Amino acid sequence: MDTKMDTLLKAVLDAHGDLKKWAAVKQITADMSLGGPFWAARGWPDVYAGQTVTLDPHNQHIRFAPFTGTGRTSVLDVDPERVALTSNGGEVVEERLHPRGSFPLPFDPMTTPWDAIQVAYFTSAAVWNYLTAPFVFARAGVEAREIEPWTEGAETWRRLAVTFPKSNANHNAEQVFYFDEAFMQRRMDYSPDVTGSPPVAHYSDDHRTFDGFVFPTHRRVYLHDANGVADKSFAPITMDVRSIVLESA
């Protein structure tokens, strides 16, 4: 492990599993669902109800199935960024290079529609980063440093400011991650470029251990105000993980 690594990051990595063991993980498969009114507003209600998600934890390759219908799969790869929609037999039904540049702006959260590839890109880039955190913070090109703590009710959460390189498909480059006294991730703040950069407070809990690694299995996305206080009365996006399997070399 890098001796110059941030002290908080070291503690977080240790709490979620072992960085050396993570290096041996070849594939992650998750049984999960995403919900909330966000998807219907894009024109795709229930598009992510009941998904099998398969990803490479070391390179941004992630598949969602079924996607938009039985026998369809979405696939995201990077370098270059590419989304493909494929059939059960692997035939490419539709694809787009550099899909990030295709998103319509300005963005209205209630009325702006997305096509299937835009939906797939947004979700795939996000979920790959969610399921590889916090180990993705230790990758080359990613910078993580502890900043001032945050008080949430009666708790004090320590925070990491993380900067992702352009090579990482993500909501945006600058994000903040919050950890409780057990070094479990409880919140992350970001501002998705493709949705007009709103101030998002993404809460996570119900941490469970799968094959020696810890993942939050209950996530809710809210907006926060200028003081960082989240409006928990409305969650446009939800994410619930039922199970995760990790395959190692």
mmCIF file of C-alpha atoms in Angstrom, residues 156-157 182-183 218 228 231:
data_model
loop_
_atom_site.group_PDB
_atom_site.id
_atom_site.type_symbol
_atom_site.label_atom_id
_atom_site.label_comp_id
_atom_site.label_asym_id
_atom_site.label_seq_id
_atom_site.Cartn_x
_atom_site.Cartn_y
_atom_site.Cartn_z
ATOM 1 C CA THR A 156 -19.748 13.271 13.360
ATOM 2 C CA TRP A 157 -18.689 11.908 9.987
ATOM 3 C CA ALA A 182 -16.755 2.483 11.853
ATOM 4 C CA PHE A 183 -15.420 3.932 8.551
ATOM 5 C CA HIS A 218 -29.638 0.665 0.614
ATOM 6 C CA GLY A 228 -25.076 20.984 2.673
ATOM 7 C CA ASP A 231 -33.947 17.522 1.714
#
